[in-house]
Amino acid sequence: MMLMNKYVVLALVGFMLLSSCGGDATKSGCDSVNSCLAIYDFEGARQLIDREEYDWEKDFRDVTVAESKFWAEKGEIDRALSVIDESWGVSDSRWPEEDWQQWRYNIIDKGVTSCCDKGNYTQAKIYALKASDDLNIDGQKIGTSSGRWEDKKGNTYDSQWSCEGSGVKPCSEIKAQGPSMREALLKKITQFEELVK
């Protein structure tokens, strides 16, 4: 009987060692970033990002988008923004700055709209103040080059060369225009307030 117990214990220890060493599954059982995201296991998805076989920056962006959206839909805008802010610095080749800024604005806008729907305009304004006051809603810094060019007829081009090559000169660089993200949100709040007066 004692000998049999030893074998049972040895078998259990061996099984535990094998199961802890093998496989890429997380505690929730997901074995890829996408499978973790499908079951809202954001911590598990992050564990898998750290492994060398994954494209960590793309996966980090995907986890950030999914988790911030999850929290925003639950009404936890500050938590969603914290998740986004932690991702700042992912290389522009994986998540261009303008796209990152637009996603952050998207979440703030969701919070503003939710607060306005509930008549909580003070909280909506607090969220609006978290939006950039020098970027437009496309995530571009107001007054800087938009990367587009315009000929005298108003046609737009992706480069100065293609604009000038069209033969309709002069070509002028198009600058990023406002309103800023913050201005757009504050205007939205004002419109909500006026509707309920």
PDB file of C-alpha atoms in Angstrom:
ATOM      1  CA  MET A   1       0.000   0.000   0.000  1.00  0.00           C
ATOM      2  CA  MET A   2       2.824   2.394   0.937  1.00  0.00           C
ATOM      3  CA  LEU A   3       4.662   1.559  -2.300  1.00  0.00           C
ATOM      4  CA  MET A   4       1.529   2.258  -4.331  1.00  0.00           C
ATOM      5  CA  ASN A   5       1.100   5.669  -2.661  1.00  0.00           C
ATOM      6  CA  LYS A   6       4.676   6.541  -3.624  1.00  0.00           C
ATOM      7  CA  TYR A   7       3.923   5.743  -7.273  1.00  0.00           C
ATOM      8  CA  VAL A   8       0.742   7.784  -7.183  1.00  0.00           C
ATOM      9  CA  VAL A   9       2.599  10.744  -5.673  1.00  0.00           C
ATOM     10  CA  LEU A  10       5.438  10.390  -8.194  1.00  0.00           C
ATOM     11  CA  ALA A  11       2.943  10.179 -11.046  1.00  0.00           C
ATOM     12  CA  LEU A  12       1.136  13.303  -9.831  1.00  0.00           C
ATOM     13  CA  VAL A  13       4.384  15.260  -9.407  1.00  0.00           C
ATOM     14  CA  GLY A  14       5.522  14.183 -12.873  1.00  0.00           C
ATOM     15  CA  PHE A  15       2.193  15.215 -14.395  1.00  0.00           C
ATOM     16  CA  MET A  16       2.336  18.605 -12.679  1.00  0.00           C
ATOM     17  CA  LEU A  17       5.879  19.220 -13.892  1.00  0.00           C
ATOM     18  CA  LEU A  18       4.999  18.295 -17.448  1.00  0.00           C
ATOM     19  CA  SER A  19       1.878  20.423 -17.515  1.00  0.00           C
ATOM     20  CA  SER A  20       3.676  23.436 -16.060  1.00  0.00           C
ATOM     21  CA  CYS A  21       6.540  23.215 -18.568  1.00  0.00           C
ATOM     22  CA  GLY A  22       4.691  22.420 -21.725  1.00  0.00           C
ATOM     23  CA  GLY A  23       2.322  24.384 -23.889  1.00  0.00           C
ATOM     24  CA  ASP A  24       1.668  28.014 -24.401  1.00  0.00           C
ATOM     25  CA  ALA A  25      -1.746  28.080 -22.735  1.00  0.00           C
ATOM     26  CA  THR A  26      -2.546  30.663 -20.079  1.00  0.00           C
ATOM     27  CA  LYS A  27      -4.524  30.074 -16.890  1.00  0.00           C
ATOM     28  CA  SER A  28      -7.729  30.621 -18.832  1.00  0.00           C
ATOM     29  CA  GLY A  29      -6.655  28.076 -21.435  1.00  0.00           C
ATOM     30  CA  CYS A  30      -6.049  30.407 -24.358  1.00  0.00           C
ATOM     31  CA  ASP A  31      -2.953  29.739 -26.412  1.00  0.00           C
ATOM     32  CA  SER A  32      -2.774  32.815 -28.651  1.00  0.00           C
ATOM     33  CA  VAL A  33      -3.317  36.530 -28.280  1.00  0.00           C
ATOM     34  CA  ASN A  34      -6.480  36.357 -30.398  1.00  0.00           C
ATOM     35  CA  SER A  35      -7.963  33.445 -28.445  1.00  0.00           C
ATOM     36  CA  CYS A  36      -7.317  35.346 -25.196  1.00  0.00           C
ATOM     37  CA  LEU A  37      -8.974  38.462 -26.596  1.00  0.00           C
ATOM     38  CA  ALA A  38     -11.998  36.423 -27.651  1.00  0.00           C
ATOM     39  CA  ILE A  39     -12.629  35.545 -23.993  1.00  0.00           C
ATOM     40  CA  TYR A  40     -11.566  38.973 -22.634  1.00  0.00           C
ATOM     41  CA  ASP A  41      -8.466  37.533 -20.950  1.00  0.00           C
ATOM     42  CA  PHE A  42      -6.327  40.635 -21.402  1.00  0.00           C
ATOM     43  CA  GLU A  43      -3.746  39.582 -18.827  1.00  0.00           C
ATOM     44  CA  GLY A  44      -3.310  36.243 -20.586  1.00  0.00           C
ATOM     45  CA  ALA A  45      -2.954  38.029 -23.924  1.00  0.00           C
ATOM     46  CA  ARG A  46      -0.225  40.228 -22.428  1.00  0.00           C
ATOM     47  CA  GLN A  47       1.612  37.149 -21.141  1.00  0.00           C
ATOM     48  CA  LEU A  48       1.673  35.760 -24.657  1.00  0.00           C
ATOM     49  CA  ILE A  49       2.918  39.039 -26.135  1.00  0.00           C
ATOM     50  CA  ASP A  50       6.150  38.803 -24.187  1.00  0.00           C
ATOM     51  CA  ARG A  51       7.146  35.628 -25.997  1.00  0.00           C
ATOM     52  CA  GLU A  52       9.569  35.958 -28.868  1.00  0.00           C
ATOM     53  CA  GLU A  53       7.454  34.084 -31.413  1.00  0.00           C
ATOM     54  CA  TYR A  54       4.841  36.849 -31.491  1.00  0.00           C
ATOM     55  CA  ASP A  55       4.970  40.253 -33.152  1.00  0.00           C
ATOM     56  CA  TRP A  56       4.755  42.065 -29.839  1.00  0.00           C
ATOM     57  CA  GLU A  57       4.050  45.595 -31.084  1.00  0.00           C
ATOM     58  CA  LYS A  58       1.134  44.566 -33.318  1.00  0.00           C
ATOM     59  CA  ASP A  59      -0.225  42.298 -30.613  1.00  0.00           C
ATOM     60  CA  PHE A  60       0.260  44.993 -27.972  1.00  0.00           C
ATOM     61  CA  ARG A  61      -1.786  47.395 -30.119  1.00  0.00           C
ATOM     62  CA  ASP A  62      -4.511  44.779 -30.621  1.00  0.00           C
ATOM     63  CA  VAL A  63      -4.715  44.082 -26.877  1.00  0.00           C
ATOM     64  CA  THR A  64      -4.793  47.818 -26.115  1.00  0.00           C
ATOM     65  CA  VAL A  65      -7.625  48.427 -28.580  1.00  0.00           C
ATOM     66  CA  ALA A  66      -9.656  45.439 -27.371  1.00  0.00           C
ATOM     67  CA  GLU A  67      -9.188  46.146 -23.662  1.00  0.00           C
ATOM     68  CA  SER A  68      -9.833  49.886 -23.883  1.00  0.00           C
ATOM     69  CA  LYS A  69     -12.965  49.233 -25.930  1.00  0.00           C
ATOM     70  CA  PHE A  70     -14.105  46.648 -23.357  1.00  0.00           C
ATOM     71  CA  TRP A  71     -13.738  49.100 -20.441  1.00  0.00           C
ATOM     72  CA  ALA A  72     -15.263  52.004 -22.367  1.00  0.00           C
ATOM     73  CA  GLU A  73     -18.339  49.916 -23.186  1.00  0.00           C
ATOM     74  CA  LYS A  74     -18.681  49.174 -19.463  1.00  0.00           C
ATOM     75  CA  GLY A  75     -18.578  52.932 -18.794  1.00  0.00           C
ATOM     76  CA  GLU A  76     -15.100  52.885 -17.244  1.00  0.00           C
ATOM     77  CA  ILE A  77     -13.591  55.593 -19.431  1.00  0.00           C
ATOM     78  CA  ASP A  78     -10.715  56.473 -17.089  1.00  0.00           C
ATOM     79  CA  ARG A  79      -9.652  52.842 -16.962  1.00  0.00           C
ATOM     80  CA  ALA A  80      -9.881  52.603 -20.757  1.00  0.00           C
ATOM     81  CA  LEU A  81      -7.734  55.732 -21.115  1.00  0.00           C
ATOM     82  CA  SER A  82      -5.155  54.302 -18.702  1.00  0.00           C
ATOM     83  CA  VAL A  83      -4.859  51.222 -20.898  1.00  0.00           C
ATOM     84  CA  ILE A  84      -4.363  53.401 -23.978  1.00  0.00           C
ATOM     85  CA  ASP A  85      -1.876  55.723 -22.287  1.00  0.00           C
ATOM     86  CA  GLU A  86       0.231  52.724 -21.236  1.00  0.00           C
ATOM     87  CA  SER A  87       0.634  51.859 -24.916  1.00  0.00           C
ATOM     88  CA  TRP A  88       2.055  55.224 -25.933  1.00  0.00           C
ATOM     89  CA  GLY A  89       5.419  54.687 -27.564  1.00  0.00           C
ATOM     90  CA  VAL A  90       4.645  51.679 -29.739  1.00  0.00           C
ATOM     91  CA  SER A  91       6.608  52.341 -32.921  1.00  0.00           C
ATOM     92  CA  ASP A  92       4.913  54.377 -35.637  1.00  0.00           C
ATOM     93  CA  SER A  93       5.367  51.512 -38.098  1.00  0.00           C
ATOM     94  CA  ARG A  94       3.010  49.396 -35.963  1.00  0.00           C
ATOM     95  CA  TRP A  95       0.648  52.076 -34.683  1.00  0.00           C
ATOM     96  CA  PRO A  96       1.103  55.493 -36.275  1.00  0.00           C
ATOM     97  CA  GLU A  97       0.836  58.384 -33.822  1.00  0.00           C
ATOM     98  CA  GLU A  98      -2.187  59.846 -35.654  1.00  0.00           C
ATOM     99  CA  ASP A  99      -4.043  56.530 -35.404  1.00  0.00           C
ATOM    100  CA  TRP A 100      -3.134  56.195 -31.716  1.00  0.00           C
ATOM    101  CA  GLN A 101      -4.421  59.712 -31.050  1.00  0.00           C
ATOM    102  CA  GLN A 102      -7.633  59.003 -32.993  1.00  0.00           C
ATOM    103  CA  TRP A 103      -8.276  55.844 -30.967  1.00  0.00           C
ATOM    104  CA  ARG A 104      -7.750  57.753 -27.715  1.00  0.00           C
ATOM    105  CA  TYR A 105     -10.127  60.463 -28.952  1.00  0.00           C
ATOM    106  CA  ASN A 106     -12.651  57.766 -29.857  1.00  0.00           C
ATOM    107  CA  ILE A 107     -12.706  56.516 -26.274  1.00  0.00           C
ATOM    108  CA  ILE A 108     -13.028  60.033 -24.840  1.00  0.00           C
ATOM    109  CA  ASP A 109     -15.853  60.749 -27.286  1.00  0.00           C
ATOM    110  CA  LYS A 110     -17.622  57.585 -26.121  1.00  0.00           C
ATOM    111  CA  GLY A 111     -17.384  58.838 -22.528  1.00  0.00           C
ATOM    112  CA  VAL A 112     -18.611  62.313 -23.454  1.00  0.00           C
ATOM    113  CA  THR A 113     -21.589  60.911 -25.342  1.00  0.00           C
ATOM    114  CA  SER A 114     -22.490  58.551 -22.508  1.00  0.00           C
ATOM    115  CA  CYS A 115     -22.362  61.364 -19.949  1.00  0.00           C
ATOM    116  CA  CYS A 116     -24.418  63.686 -22.153  1.00  0.00           C
ATOM    117  CA  ASP A 117     -27.044  60.959 -22.642  1.00  0.00           C
ATOM    118  CA  LYS A 118     -27.350  60.828 -18.840  1.00  0.00           C
ATOM    119  CA  GLY A 119     -27.388  64.612 -18.490  1.00  0.00           C
ATOM    120  CA  ASN A 120     -24.069  64.624 -16.640  1.00  0.00           C
ATOM    121  CA  TYR A 121     -22.505  67.548 -18.506  1.00  0.00           C
ATOM    122  CA  THR A 122     -19.912  68.299 -15.841  1.00  0.00           C
ATOM    123  CA  GLN A 123     -18.362  64.841 -16.196  1.00  0.00           C
ATOM    124  CA  ALA A 124     -18.621  65.118 -19.995  1.00  0.00           C
ATOM    125  CA  LYS A 125     -16.599  68.358 -19.831  1.00  0.00           C
ATOM    126  CA  ILE A 126     -14.021  66.689 -17.589  1.00  0.00           C
ATOM    127  CA  TYR A 127     -13.581  63.989 -20.232  1.00  0.00           C
ATOM    128  CA  ALA A 128     -13.402  66.604 -22.996  1.00  0.00           C
ATOM    129  CA  LEU A 129     -10.551  68.324 -21.152  1.00  0.00           C
ATOM    130  CA  LYS A 130      -8.568  65.086 -21.431  1.00  0.00           C
ATOM    131  CA  ALA A 131      -8.620  65.440 -25.221  1.00  0.00           C
ATOM    132  CA  SER A 132      -5.836  67.237 -27.048  1.00  0.00           C
ATOM    133  CA  ASP A 133      -6.195  70.944 -27.685  1.00  0.00           C
ATOM    134  CA  ASP A 134      -3.584  71.061 -30.465  1.00  0.00           C
ATOM    135  CA  LEU A 135      -4.574  68.006 -32.539  1.00  0.00           C
ATOM    136  CA  ASN A 136      -7.559  67.780 -34.860  1.00  0.00           C
ATOM    137  CA  ILE A 137      -9.934  64.810 -34.784  1.00  0.00           C
ATOM    138  CA  ASP A 138      -7.755  63.070 -37.391  1.00  0.00           C
ATOM    139  CA  GLY A 139      -4.876  63.081 -34.911  1.00  0.00           C
ATOM    140  CA  GLN A 140      -2.884  65.689 -36.850  1.00  0.00           C
ATOM    141  CA  LYS A 141      -1.193  68.639 -35.182  1.00  0.00           C
ATOM    142  CA  ILE A 142      -3.099  71.731 -36.293  1.00  0.00           C
ATOM    143  CA  GLY A 143      -1.054  73.947 -38.604  1.00  0.00           C
ATOM    144  CA  THR A 144       1.457  71.283 -39.601  1.00  0.00           C
ATOM    145  CA  SER A 145       1.756  69.603 -42.968  1.00  0.00           C
ATOM    146  CA  SER A 146      -1.018  67.152 -43.698  1.00  0.00           C
ATOM    147  CA  GLY A 147       1.106  65.443 -46.356  1.00  0.00           C
ATOM    148  CA  ARG A 148      -1.318  66.604 -49.053  1.00  0.00           C
ATOM    149  CA  TRP A 149      -1.003  69.199 -51.812  1.00  0.00           C
ATOM    150  CA  GLU A 150      -3.615  71.203 -53.680  1.00  0.00           C
ATOM    151  CA  ASP A 151      -3.547  72.724 -57.166  1.00  0.00           C
ATOM    152  CA  LYS A 152      -5.247  76.002 -58.117  1.00  0.00           C
ATOM    153  CA  LYS A 153      -8.416  74.111 -59.156  1.00  0.00           C
ATOM    154  CA  GLY A 154      -8.761  72.542 -55.721  1.00  0.00           C
ATOM    155  CA  ASN A 155      -7.667  69.016 -56.691  1.00  0.00           C
ATOM    156  CA  THR A 156      -5.648  67.288 -53.963  1.00  0.00           C
ATOM    157  CA  TYR A 157      -2.546  65.107 -54.303  1.00  0.00           C
ATOM    158  CA  ASP A 158      -0.429  62.918 -52.083  1.00  0.00           C
ATOM    159  CA  SER A 159       2.812  64.671 -53.002  1.00  0.00           C
ATOM    160  CA  GLN A 160       4.101  67.950 -54.369  1.00  0.00           C
ATOM    161  CA  TRP A 161       5.629  66.085 -57.288  1.00  0.00           C
ATOM    162  CA  SER A 162       2.300  64.553 -58.385  1.00  0.00           C
ATOM    163  CA  CYS A 163       0.561  67.912 -57.921  1.00  0.00           C
ATOM    164  CA  GLU A 164       3.080  69.785 -60.031  1.00  0.00           C
ATOM    165  CA  GLY A 165       3.123  66.955 -62.542  1.00  0.00           C
ATOM    166  CA  SER A 166      -0.589  67.480 -63.154  1.00  0.00           C
ATOM    167  CA  GLY A 167       0.231  70.704 -64.960  1.00  0.00           C
ATOM    168  CA  VAL A 168      -2.245  72.782 -62.979  1.00  0.00           C
ATOM    169  CA  LYS A 169       0.083  75.052 -61.021  1.00  0.00           C
ATOM    170  CA  PRO A 170       0.644  76.571 -58.534  1.00  0.00           C
ATOM    171  CA  CYS A 171       0.534  73.826 -55.933  1.00  0.00           C
ATOM    172  CA  SER A 172       0.284  74.612 -52.261  1.00  0.00           C
ATOM    173  CA  GLU A 173       0.800  72.447 -49.231  1.00  0.00           C
ATOM    174  CA  ILE A 174      -2.363  71.723 -47.245  1.00  0.00           C
ATOM    175  CA  LYS A 175      -1.974  72.348 -43.528  1.00  0.00           C
ATOM    176  CA  ALA A 176      -3.867  70.349 -40.912  1.00  0.00           C
ATOM    177  CA  GLN A 177      -6.993  72.266 -39.935  1.00  0.00           C
ATOM    178  CA  GLY A 178      -8.992  72.486 -36.701  1.00  0.00           C
ATOM    179  CA  PRO A 179     -11.114  72.279 -34.700  1.00  0.00           C
ATOM    180  CA  SER A 180      -9.068  70.558 -32.037  1.00  0.00           C
ATOM    181  CA  MET A 181     -10.256  67.351 -30.438  1.00  0.00           C
ATOM    182  CA  ARG A 182     -11.143  69.264 -27.288  1.00  0.00           C
ATOM    183  CA  GLU A 183     -13.051  71.968 -29.185  1.00  0.00           C
ATOM    184  CA  ALA A 184     -15.045  69.349 -31.085  1.00  0.00           C
ATOM    185  CA  LEU A 185     -16.069  67.602 -27.860  1.00  0.00           C
ATOM    186  CA  LEU A 186     -16.952  70.803 -26.023  1.00  0.00           C
ATOM    187  CA  LYS A 187     -19.096  71.857 -28.993  1.00  0.00           C
ATOM    188  CA  LYS A 188     -20.852  68.499 -28.876  1.00  0.00           C
ATOM    189  CA  ILE A 189     -21.579  68.948 -25.154  1.00  0.00           C
ATOM    190  CA  THR A 190     -22.948  72.446 -25.789  1.00  0.00           C
ATOM    191  CA  GLN A 191     -25.257  71.063 -28.471  1.00  0.00           C
ATOM    192  CA  PHE A 192     -26.529  68.402 -26.052  1.00  0.00           C
ATOM    193  CA  GLU A 193     -27.135  71.042 -23.382  1.00  0.00           C
ATOM    194  CA  GLU A 194     -29.055  73.276 -25.799  1.00  0.00           C
ATOM    195  CA  LEU A 195     -31.275  70.388 -26.883  1.00  0.00           C
ATOM    196  CA  VAL A 196     -32.519  69.739 -23.367  1.00  0.00           C
ATOM    197  CA  LYS A 197     -33.192  73.398 -22.453  1.00  0.00           C
TER     198      LYS A 197
END
